[in-house]
Coordinates of C-alpha atoms (C1' of nucleotides) in Angstrom, one line a residue:
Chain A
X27 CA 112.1 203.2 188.7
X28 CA 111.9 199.4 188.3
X29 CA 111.0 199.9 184.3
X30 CA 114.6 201.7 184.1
X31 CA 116.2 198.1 181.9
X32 CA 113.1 199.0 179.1
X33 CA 115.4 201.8 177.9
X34 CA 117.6 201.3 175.3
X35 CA 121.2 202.6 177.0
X36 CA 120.5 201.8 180.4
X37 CA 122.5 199.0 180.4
X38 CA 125.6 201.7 180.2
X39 CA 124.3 203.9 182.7
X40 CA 123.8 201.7 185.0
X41 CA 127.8 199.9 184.6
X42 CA 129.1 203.8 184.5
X43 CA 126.9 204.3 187.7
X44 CA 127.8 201.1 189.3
X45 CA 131.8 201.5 188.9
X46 CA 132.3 205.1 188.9
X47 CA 129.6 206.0 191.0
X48 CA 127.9 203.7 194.2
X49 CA 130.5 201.2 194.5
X50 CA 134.0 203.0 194.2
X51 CA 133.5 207.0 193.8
X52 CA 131.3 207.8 196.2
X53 CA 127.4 208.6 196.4
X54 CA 126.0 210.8 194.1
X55 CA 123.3 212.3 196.5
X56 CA 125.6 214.2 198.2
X57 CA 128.2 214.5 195.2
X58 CA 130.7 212.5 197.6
X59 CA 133.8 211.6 195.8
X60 CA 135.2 209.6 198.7
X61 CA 138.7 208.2 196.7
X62 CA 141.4 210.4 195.1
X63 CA 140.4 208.8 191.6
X64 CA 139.0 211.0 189.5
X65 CA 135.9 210.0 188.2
X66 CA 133.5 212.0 185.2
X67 CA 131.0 214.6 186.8
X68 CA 128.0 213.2 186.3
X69 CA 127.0 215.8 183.7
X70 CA 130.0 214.6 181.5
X71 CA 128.6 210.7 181.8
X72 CA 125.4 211.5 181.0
X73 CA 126.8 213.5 178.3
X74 CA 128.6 210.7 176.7
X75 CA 125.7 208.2 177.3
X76 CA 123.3 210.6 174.9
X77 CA 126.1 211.2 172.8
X78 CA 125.9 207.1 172.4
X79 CA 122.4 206.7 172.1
X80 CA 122.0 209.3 169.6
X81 CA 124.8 207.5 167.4
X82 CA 123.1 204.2 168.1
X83 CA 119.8 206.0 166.0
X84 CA 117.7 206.1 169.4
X85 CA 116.9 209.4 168.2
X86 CA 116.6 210.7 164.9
X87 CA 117.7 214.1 163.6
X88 CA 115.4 216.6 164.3
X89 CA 113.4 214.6 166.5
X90 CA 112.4 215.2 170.4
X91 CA 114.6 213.5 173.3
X92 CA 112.6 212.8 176.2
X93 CA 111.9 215.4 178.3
X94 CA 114.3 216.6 181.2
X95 CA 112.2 215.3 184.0
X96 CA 111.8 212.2 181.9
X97 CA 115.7 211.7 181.3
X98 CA 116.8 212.7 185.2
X99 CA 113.9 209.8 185.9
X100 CA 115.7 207.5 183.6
X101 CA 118.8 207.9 184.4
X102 CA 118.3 208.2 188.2
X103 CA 119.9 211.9 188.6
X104 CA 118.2 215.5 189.2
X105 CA 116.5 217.3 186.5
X106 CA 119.6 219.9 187.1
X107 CA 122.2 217.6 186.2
X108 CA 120.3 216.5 183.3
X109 CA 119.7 220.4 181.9
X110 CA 123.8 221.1 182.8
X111 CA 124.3 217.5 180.2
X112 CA 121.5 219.2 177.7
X113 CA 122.9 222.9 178.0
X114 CA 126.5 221.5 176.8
X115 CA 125.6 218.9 174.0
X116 CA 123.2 222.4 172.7
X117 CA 126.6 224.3 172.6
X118 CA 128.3 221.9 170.9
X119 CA 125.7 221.6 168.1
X120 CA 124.5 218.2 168.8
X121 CA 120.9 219.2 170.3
X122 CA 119.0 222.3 170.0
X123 CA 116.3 223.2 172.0
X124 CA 112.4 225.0 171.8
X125 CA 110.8 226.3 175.0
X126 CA 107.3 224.9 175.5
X127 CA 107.9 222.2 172.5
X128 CA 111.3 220.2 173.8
X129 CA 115.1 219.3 173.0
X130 CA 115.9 217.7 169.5
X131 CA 118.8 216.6 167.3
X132 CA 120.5 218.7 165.1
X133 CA 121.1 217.6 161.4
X134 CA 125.0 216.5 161.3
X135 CA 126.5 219.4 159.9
X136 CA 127.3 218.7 156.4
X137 CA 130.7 218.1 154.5
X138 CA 130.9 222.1 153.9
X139 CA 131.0 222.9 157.5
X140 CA 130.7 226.6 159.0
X141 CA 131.1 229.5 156.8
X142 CA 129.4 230.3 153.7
X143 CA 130.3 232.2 150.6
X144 CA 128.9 235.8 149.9
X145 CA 129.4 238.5 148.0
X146 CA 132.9 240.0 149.5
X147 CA 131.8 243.1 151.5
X148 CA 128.0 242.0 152.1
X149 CA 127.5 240.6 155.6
X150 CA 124.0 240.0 156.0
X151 CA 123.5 238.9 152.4
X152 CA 121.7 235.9 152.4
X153 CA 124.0 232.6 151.1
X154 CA 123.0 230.9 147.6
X155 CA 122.9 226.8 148.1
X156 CA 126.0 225.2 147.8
X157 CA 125.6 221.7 145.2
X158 CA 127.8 219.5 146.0
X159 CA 129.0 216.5 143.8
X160 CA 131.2 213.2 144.3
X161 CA 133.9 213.0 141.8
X162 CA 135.5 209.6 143.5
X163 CA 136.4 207.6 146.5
X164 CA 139.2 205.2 146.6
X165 CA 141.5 203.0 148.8
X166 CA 145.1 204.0 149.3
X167 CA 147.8 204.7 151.3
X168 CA 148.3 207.9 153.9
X169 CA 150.7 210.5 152.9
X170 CA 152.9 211.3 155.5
X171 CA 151.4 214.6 156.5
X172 CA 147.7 212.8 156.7
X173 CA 149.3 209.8 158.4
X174 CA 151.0 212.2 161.5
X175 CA 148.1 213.9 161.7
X176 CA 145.4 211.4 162.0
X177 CA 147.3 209.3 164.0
X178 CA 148.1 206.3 161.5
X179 CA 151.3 204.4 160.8
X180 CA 153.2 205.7 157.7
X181 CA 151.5 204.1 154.4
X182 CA 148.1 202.7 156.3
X183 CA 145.5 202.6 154.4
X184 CA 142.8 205.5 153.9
X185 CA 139.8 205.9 152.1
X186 CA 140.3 209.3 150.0
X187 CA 137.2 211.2 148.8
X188 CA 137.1 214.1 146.3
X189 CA 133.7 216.4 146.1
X190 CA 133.6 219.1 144.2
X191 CA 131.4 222.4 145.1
X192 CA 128.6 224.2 142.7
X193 CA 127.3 227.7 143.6
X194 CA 124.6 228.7 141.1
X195 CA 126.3 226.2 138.6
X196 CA 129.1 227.2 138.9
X197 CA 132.0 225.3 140.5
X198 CA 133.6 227.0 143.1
X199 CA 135.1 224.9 145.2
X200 CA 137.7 221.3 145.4
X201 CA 137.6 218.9 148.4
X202 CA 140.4 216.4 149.2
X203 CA 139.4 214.2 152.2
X204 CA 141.2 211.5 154.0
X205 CA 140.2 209.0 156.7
X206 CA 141.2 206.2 158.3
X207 CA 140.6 203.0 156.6
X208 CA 139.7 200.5 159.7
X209 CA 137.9 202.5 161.0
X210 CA 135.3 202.9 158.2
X211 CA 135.0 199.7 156.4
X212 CA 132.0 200.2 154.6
X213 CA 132.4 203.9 153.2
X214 CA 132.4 203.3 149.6
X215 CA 131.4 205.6 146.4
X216 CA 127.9 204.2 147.0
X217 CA 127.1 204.7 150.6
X218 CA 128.6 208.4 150.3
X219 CA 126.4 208.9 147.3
X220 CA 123.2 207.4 149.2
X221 CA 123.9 210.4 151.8
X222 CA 123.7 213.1 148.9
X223 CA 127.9 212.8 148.4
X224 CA 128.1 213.9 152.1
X225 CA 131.0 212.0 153.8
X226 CA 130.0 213.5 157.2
X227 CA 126.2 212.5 157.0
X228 CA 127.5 209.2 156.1
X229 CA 129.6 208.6 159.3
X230 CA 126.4 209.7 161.2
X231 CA 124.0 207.4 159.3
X232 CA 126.1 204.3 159.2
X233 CA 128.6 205.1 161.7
X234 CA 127.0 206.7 164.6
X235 CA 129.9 209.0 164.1
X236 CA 129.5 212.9 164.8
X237 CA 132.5 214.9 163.7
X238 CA 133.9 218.1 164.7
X239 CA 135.7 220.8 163.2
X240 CA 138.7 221.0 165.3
X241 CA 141.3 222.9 163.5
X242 CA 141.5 225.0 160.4
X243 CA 144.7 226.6 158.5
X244 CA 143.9 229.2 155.9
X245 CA 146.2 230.4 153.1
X246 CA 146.2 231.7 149.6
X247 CA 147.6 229.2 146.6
X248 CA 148.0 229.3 143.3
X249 CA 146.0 226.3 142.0
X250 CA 148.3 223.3 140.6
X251 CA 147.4 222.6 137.0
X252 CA 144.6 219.5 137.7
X253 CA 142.8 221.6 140.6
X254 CA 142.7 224.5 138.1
X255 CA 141.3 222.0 135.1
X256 CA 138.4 220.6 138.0
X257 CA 137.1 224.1 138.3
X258 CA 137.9 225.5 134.9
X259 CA 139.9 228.6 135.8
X260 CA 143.5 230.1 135.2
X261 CA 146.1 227.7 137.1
X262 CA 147.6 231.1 138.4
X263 CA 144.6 232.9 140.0
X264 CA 145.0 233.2 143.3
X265 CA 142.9 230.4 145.6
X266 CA 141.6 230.5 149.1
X267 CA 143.4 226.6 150.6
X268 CA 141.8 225.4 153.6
X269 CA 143.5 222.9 155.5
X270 CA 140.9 221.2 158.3
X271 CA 141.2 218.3 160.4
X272 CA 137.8 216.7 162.3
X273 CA 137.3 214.8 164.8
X274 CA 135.0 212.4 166.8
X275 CA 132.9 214.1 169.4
X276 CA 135.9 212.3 171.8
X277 CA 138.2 214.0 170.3
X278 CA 139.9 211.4 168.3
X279 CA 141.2 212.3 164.8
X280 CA 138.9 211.6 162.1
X281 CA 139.5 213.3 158.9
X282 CA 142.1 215.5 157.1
X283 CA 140.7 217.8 154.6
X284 CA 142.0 220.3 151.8
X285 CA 139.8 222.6 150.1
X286 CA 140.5 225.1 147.9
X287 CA 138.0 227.9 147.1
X288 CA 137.7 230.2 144.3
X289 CA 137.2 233.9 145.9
X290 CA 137.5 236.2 143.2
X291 CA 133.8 237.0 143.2
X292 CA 133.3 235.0 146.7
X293 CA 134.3 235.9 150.4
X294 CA 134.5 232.6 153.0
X295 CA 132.8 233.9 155.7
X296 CA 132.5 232.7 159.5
X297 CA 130.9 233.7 162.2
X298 CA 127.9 235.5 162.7
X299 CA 125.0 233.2 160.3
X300 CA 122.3 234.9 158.5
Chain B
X1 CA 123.4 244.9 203.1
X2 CA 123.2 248.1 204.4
X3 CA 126.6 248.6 203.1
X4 CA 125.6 247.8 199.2
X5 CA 126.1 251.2 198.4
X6 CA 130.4 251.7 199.0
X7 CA 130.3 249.3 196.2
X8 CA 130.5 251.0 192.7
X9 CA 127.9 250.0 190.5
X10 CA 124.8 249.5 193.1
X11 CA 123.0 252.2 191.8
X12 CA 123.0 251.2 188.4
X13 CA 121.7 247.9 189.8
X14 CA 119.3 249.1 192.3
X15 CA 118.0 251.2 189.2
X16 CA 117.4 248.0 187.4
X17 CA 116.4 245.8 190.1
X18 CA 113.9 248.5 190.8
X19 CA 112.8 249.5 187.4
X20 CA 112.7 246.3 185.9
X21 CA 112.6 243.5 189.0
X22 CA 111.1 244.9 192.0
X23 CA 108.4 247.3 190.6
X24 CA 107.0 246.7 187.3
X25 CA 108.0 242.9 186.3
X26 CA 107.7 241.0 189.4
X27 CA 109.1 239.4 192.3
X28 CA 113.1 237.8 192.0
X29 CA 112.3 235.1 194.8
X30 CA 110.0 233.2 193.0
X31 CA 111.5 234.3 189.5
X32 CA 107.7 235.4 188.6
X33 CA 107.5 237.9 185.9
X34 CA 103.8 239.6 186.2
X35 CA 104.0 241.3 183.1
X36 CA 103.8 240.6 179.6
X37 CA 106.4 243.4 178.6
X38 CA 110.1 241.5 178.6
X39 CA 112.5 242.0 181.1
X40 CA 116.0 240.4 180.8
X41 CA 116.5 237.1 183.1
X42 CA 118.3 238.3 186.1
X43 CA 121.6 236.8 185.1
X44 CA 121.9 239.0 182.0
X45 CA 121.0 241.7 184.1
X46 CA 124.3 240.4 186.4
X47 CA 126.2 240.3 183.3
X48 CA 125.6 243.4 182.1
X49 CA 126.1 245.0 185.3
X50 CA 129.7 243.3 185.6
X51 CA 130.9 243.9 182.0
X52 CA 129.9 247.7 182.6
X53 CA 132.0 247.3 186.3
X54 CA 134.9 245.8 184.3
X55 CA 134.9 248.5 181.7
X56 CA 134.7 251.3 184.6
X57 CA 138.4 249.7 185.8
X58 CA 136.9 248.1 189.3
X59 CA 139.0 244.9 188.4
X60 CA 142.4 245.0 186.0
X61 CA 143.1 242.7 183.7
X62 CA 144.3 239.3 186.1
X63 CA 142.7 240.9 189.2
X64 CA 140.3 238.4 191.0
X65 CA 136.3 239.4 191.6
X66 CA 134.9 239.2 194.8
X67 CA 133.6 235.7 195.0
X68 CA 130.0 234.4 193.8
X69 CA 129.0 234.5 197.4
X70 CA 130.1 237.6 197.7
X71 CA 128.9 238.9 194.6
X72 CA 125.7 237.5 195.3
X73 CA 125.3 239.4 198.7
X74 CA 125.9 242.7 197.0
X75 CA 123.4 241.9 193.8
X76 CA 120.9 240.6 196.5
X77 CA 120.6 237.1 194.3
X78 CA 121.4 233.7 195.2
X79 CA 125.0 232.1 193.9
X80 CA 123.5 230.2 191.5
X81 CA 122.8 233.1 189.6
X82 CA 125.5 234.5 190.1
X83 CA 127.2 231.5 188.7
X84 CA 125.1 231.6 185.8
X85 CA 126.1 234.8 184.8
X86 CA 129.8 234.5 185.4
X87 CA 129.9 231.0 183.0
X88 CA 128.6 233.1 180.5
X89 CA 131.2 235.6 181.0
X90 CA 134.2 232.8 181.2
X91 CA 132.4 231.6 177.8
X92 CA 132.8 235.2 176.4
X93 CA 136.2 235.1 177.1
X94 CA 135.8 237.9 179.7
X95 CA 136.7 236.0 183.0
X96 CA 138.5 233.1 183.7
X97 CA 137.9 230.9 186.7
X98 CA 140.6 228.8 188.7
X99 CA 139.2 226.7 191.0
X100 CA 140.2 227.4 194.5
X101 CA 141.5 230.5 194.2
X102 CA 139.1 232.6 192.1
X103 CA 137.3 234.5 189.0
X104 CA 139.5 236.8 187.4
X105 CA 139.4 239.2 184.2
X106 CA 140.9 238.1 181.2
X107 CA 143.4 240.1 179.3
X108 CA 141.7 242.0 176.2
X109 CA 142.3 240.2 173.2
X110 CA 144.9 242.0 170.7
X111 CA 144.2 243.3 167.7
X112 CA 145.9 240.3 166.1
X113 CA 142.1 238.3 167.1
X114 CA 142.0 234.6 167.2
X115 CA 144.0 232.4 165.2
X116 CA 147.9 232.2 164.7
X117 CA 150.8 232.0 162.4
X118 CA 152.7 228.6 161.8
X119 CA 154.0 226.1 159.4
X120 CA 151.2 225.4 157.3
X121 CA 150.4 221.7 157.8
X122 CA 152.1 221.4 161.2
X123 CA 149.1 221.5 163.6
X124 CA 150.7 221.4 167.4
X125 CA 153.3 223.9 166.1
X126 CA 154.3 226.7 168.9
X127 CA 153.8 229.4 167.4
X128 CA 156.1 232.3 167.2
X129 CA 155.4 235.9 168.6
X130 CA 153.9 238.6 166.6
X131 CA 155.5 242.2 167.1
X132 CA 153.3 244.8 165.9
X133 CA 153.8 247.8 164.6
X134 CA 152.0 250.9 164.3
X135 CA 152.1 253.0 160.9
X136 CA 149.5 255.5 161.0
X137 CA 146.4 256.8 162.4
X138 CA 144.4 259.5 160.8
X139 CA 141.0 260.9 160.3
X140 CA 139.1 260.7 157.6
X141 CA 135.8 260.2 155.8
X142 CA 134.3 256.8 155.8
X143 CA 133.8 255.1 152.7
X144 CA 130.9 253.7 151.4
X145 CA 131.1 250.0 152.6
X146 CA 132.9 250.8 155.8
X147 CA 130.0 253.0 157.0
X148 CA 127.6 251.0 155.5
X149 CA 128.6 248.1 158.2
X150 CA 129.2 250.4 160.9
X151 CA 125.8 252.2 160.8
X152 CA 127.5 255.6 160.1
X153 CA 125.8 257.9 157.6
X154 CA 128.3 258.4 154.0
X155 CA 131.3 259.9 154.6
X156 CA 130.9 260.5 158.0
X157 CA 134.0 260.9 160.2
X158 CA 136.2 257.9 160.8
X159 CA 139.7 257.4 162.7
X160 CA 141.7 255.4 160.0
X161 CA 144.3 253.0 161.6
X162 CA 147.6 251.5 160.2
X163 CA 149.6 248.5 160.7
X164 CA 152.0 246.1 160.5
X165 CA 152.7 242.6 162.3
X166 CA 156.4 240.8 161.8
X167 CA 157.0 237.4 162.7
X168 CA 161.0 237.0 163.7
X169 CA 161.8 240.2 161.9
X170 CA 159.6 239.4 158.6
X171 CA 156.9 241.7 157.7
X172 CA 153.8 239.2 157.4
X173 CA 150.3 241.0 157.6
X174 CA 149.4 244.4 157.0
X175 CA 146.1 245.9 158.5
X176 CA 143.6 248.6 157.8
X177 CA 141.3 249.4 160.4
X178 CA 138.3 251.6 160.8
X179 CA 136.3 253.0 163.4
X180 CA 133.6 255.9 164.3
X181 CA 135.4 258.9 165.3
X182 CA 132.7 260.1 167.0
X183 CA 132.6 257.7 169.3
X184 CA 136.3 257.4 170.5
X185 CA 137.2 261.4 170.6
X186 CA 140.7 260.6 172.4
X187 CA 141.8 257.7 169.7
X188 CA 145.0 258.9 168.1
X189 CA 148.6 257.8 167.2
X190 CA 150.3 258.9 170.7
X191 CA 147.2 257.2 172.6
X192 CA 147.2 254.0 170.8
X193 CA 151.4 253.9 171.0
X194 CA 151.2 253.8 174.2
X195 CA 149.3 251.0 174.1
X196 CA 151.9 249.1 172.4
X197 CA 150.0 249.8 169.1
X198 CA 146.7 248.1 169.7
X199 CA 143.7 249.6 169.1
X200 CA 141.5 246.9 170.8
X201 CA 144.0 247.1 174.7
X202 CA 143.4 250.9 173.9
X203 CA 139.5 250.8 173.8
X204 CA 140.1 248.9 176.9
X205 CA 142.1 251.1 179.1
X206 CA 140.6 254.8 177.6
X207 CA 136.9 253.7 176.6
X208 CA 136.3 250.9 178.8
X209 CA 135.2 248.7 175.5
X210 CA 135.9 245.4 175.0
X211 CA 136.2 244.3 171.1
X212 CA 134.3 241.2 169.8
X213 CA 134.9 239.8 166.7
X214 CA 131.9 239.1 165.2
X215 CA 132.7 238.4 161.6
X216 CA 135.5 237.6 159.3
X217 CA 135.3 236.6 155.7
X218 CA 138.5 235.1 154.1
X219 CA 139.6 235.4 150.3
X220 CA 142.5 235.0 148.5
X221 CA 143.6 237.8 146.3
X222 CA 146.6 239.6 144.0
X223 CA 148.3 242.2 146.4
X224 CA 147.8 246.1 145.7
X225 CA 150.9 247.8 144.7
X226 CA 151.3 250.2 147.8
X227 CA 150.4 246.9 149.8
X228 CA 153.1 244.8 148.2
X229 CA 155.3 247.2 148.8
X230 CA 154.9 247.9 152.0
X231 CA 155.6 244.3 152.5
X232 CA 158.5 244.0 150.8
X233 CA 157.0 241.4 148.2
X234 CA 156.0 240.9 144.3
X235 CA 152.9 242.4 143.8
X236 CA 151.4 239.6 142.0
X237 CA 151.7 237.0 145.4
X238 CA 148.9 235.1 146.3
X239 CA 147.9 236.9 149.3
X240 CA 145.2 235.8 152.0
X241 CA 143.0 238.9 152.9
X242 CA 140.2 238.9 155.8
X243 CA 137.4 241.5 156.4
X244 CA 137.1 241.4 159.8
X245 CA 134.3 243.3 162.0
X246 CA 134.2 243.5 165.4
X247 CA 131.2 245.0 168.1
X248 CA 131.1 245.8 171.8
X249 CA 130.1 243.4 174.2
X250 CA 126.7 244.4 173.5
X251 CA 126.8 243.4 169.9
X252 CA 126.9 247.4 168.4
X253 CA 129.6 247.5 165.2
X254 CA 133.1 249.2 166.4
X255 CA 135.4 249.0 163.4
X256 CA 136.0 247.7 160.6
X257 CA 139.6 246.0 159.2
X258 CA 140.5 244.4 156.6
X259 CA 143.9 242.7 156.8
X260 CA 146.3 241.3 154.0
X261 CA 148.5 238.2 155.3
X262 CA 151.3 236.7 153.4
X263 CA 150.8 232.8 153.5
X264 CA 153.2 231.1 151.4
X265 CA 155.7 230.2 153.9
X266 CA 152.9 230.5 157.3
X267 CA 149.4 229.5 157.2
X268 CA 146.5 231.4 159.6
X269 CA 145.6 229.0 161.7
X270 CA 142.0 229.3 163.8
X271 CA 140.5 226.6 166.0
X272 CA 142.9 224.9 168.7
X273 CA 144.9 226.7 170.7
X274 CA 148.1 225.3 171.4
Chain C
dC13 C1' 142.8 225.7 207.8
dA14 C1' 139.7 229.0 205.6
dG15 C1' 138.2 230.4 201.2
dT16 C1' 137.3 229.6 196.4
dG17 C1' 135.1 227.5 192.5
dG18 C1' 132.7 222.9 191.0
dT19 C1' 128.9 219.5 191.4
dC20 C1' 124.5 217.9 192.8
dT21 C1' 120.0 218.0 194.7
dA22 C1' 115.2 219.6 195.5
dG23 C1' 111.6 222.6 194.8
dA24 C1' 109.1 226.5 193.0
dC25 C1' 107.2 229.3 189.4
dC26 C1' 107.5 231.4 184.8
dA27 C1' 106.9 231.7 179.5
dC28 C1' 105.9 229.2 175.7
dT29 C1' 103.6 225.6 172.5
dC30 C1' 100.1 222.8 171.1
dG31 C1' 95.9 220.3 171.0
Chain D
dG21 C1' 95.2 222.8 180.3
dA22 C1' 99.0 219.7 180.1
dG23 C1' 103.7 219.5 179.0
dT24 C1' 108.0 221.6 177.8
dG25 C1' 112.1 224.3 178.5
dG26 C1' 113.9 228.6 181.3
dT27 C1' 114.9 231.0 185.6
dC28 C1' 115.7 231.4 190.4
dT29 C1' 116.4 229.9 195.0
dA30 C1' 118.5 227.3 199.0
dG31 C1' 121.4 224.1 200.9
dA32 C1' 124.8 220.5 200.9
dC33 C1' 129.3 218.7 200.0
dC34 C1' 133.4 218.2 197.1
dA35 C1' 138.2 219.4 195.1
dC36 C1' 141.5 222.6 194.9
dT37 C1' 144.5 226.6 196.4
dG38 C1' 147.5 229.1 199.4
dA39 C1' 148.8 230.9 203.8

DNA sequence: CAGTGGTCTAGACCACTCG
DNA sequence: GAGTGGTCTAGACCACTGA
């Protein structure tokens, strides 16, 4: 117990268990919360103390946390508290889990996010490889909806990205993303094209950032004249628009994104994966 | 103890606990499983036992289930299994739990599904009722794709359902819905009326099934002529369509719809509930 | 105040994986 | 065989609800 400081995040844990916990909260053994305060359950701290140390790069994607027993050791709580932390951050796609091997880190989920495209009709077929390609990434100022709904000030300045979508060669799909300036002040065209073009595996890598789907809108557009140009169709075929906004694993606003999709010979799907 | 057997559904449970716990897979105290052959954990077999109890009629929709303690003295487990089993339900959407006063069943989900109608862009929009209306319900044959995805031979017999959703007055979505006749002998127009329309509160109350969604695919598409009319628009609107199938609880296909929703004034919105 | 769900602990044993 | 996650039990105490 006394080689607790070697561990990179113990620092935190020990500040969240020294306020929230022993001095003010109550006693953990007995799950005593002896003031009206609300404090985090345990489970929830911990939670956001992996969350942390997986964005600091502790752990890699795809490689093993310590083990249960090791992490309740570490961080001075039962092995049960720990598997409650390790159950939720595996239903939120952060960790997955192997019996008899251990707990590792998911990939970040890439700018495409759930869904994949199939043959309308087919359910089980199996989904062709999306490409995807970075057309630009600029500086400017948030339009009014992306301002309200990130959270900004009217006019603050965003960084806009623009990927466009190859299925077999063919495009088939036109990104318009928008985030928060300050927040990001190293994502360039350069460092989005060192993560394959991928904004969201860029926020990982250099951000320790982990987004989150949080809302989707669907509709059916016809495609304005420069959209249509991008992916070489008939401005007046009708177009699958998704709306989507992401955020932090917090819950904070991250990005507002517009796709649209071409689904004459495609079908979005979500839900069950092949 | 001796009193298990008022309760309805001990004998299905005895029968398991017997068949697979007691006598062929092990011993539940020490969670030992003596056989290679798989049995289901204990709290799937809780969770089985409790959907099948809910789709008997023991508890109505909003009606409160013993509590875990309880529950646990009439299963013969321990409340943490219990626990484990109902947190799977409440993650279903089956139950939902208030603490202090109880576990309760949760209102089937409409035919309407996830997702709702609003302004598209506004995010934390209220969104507006849906009235539904039913149009038709017939028998029929099943074509090819729709019995393809149910697992119903070609042509086999189907019940064919109709209808139509308004939002303050406007006709807005238009849905086709399939399902095996076989299976639902009593599913026709006066049944499903009095269900207020929906097919998926009258698979509740007359089979005791409770709908899943388990896929939806999303395209954009021209409106059909008969479609457009019945909607009271051009026929050449951008129109979003979904392919929606849904299973049982237990993850066999139940129907088949595929529903037409006009999106230039709304947008389908799926994600965060408002 | 009694009853309910929510959290936390401790300990046991199982099934699975890999060297 | 050692190490991992998965299941199950038992017991304690908390926060919340409603009579």
């Amino acid at each position: 117990m006394s080689d607790l400081a070697k561990y990179p995040g113990f620092k935190l844990m020990s500040y969240i268990r020294l306020v929230f916990t022993l001095d003010l909260f109550g006693d953990k053994k007995t799950g005593m919360m002896r003031n009206t305060l609300r404090r985090l359950p345990l489970y929830a701290q911990i939670k956001s103390v992996l969350i942390r140390r997986i964005g600091e790069g502790e752990w890699q994607a795809n490689q093993a946390l310590p083990s249960e027993w090791e992490l309740a050791a570490q961080l001075d709580v039962s092995q049960g508290t720990v598997r409650k932390a390790l159950g939720e951050l595996v239903a939120q796609g952060v960790l997955y889990r192997r019996q008899g091997r251990g707990t590792f880190v998911a990939e970040v989920a890439s700018d495409w996010g759930a869904g994949y495209l199939v043959t309308p009709g087919f359910l089980d077929e199996k989904p062709d490889m999306l490409v995807l390609e970075l057309l630009g990434c600029s500086r400017g100022n948030a339009p009014e909806d992306v301002a309200q709904t990130l959270g900004l000030r009217r006019g603050e300045a965003v960084i806009r990205v623009r990927q466009l979508w190859r299925l077999r060669g063919m495009a088939v799909a036109l990104d318009d993303a928008y985030l928060p300036a300050e927040s990001f002040d190293g994502l360039d065209a350069r460092s989005i094209r060192q993560c394959g073009g991928d904004v969201y595996v860029t926020l990982q890598r250099r951000f320790g950032v982990r987004p989150r789907v949080a809302v989707e809108q669907w509709r059916a557009v016809a495609l304005s004249r420069e959209d249509a140009a991008m992916l070489g169709v008939a401005p007046d075929q009708p177009t699958l628009s998704q709306l989507r906004v992401s955020t932090t694993m917090e819950g904070e606003p991250l990005e507002w994104r517009q796709r649209v999709c071409l689904t004459d010979a495609l079908a979005y799907t979500t839900g069950r994966q092949p």
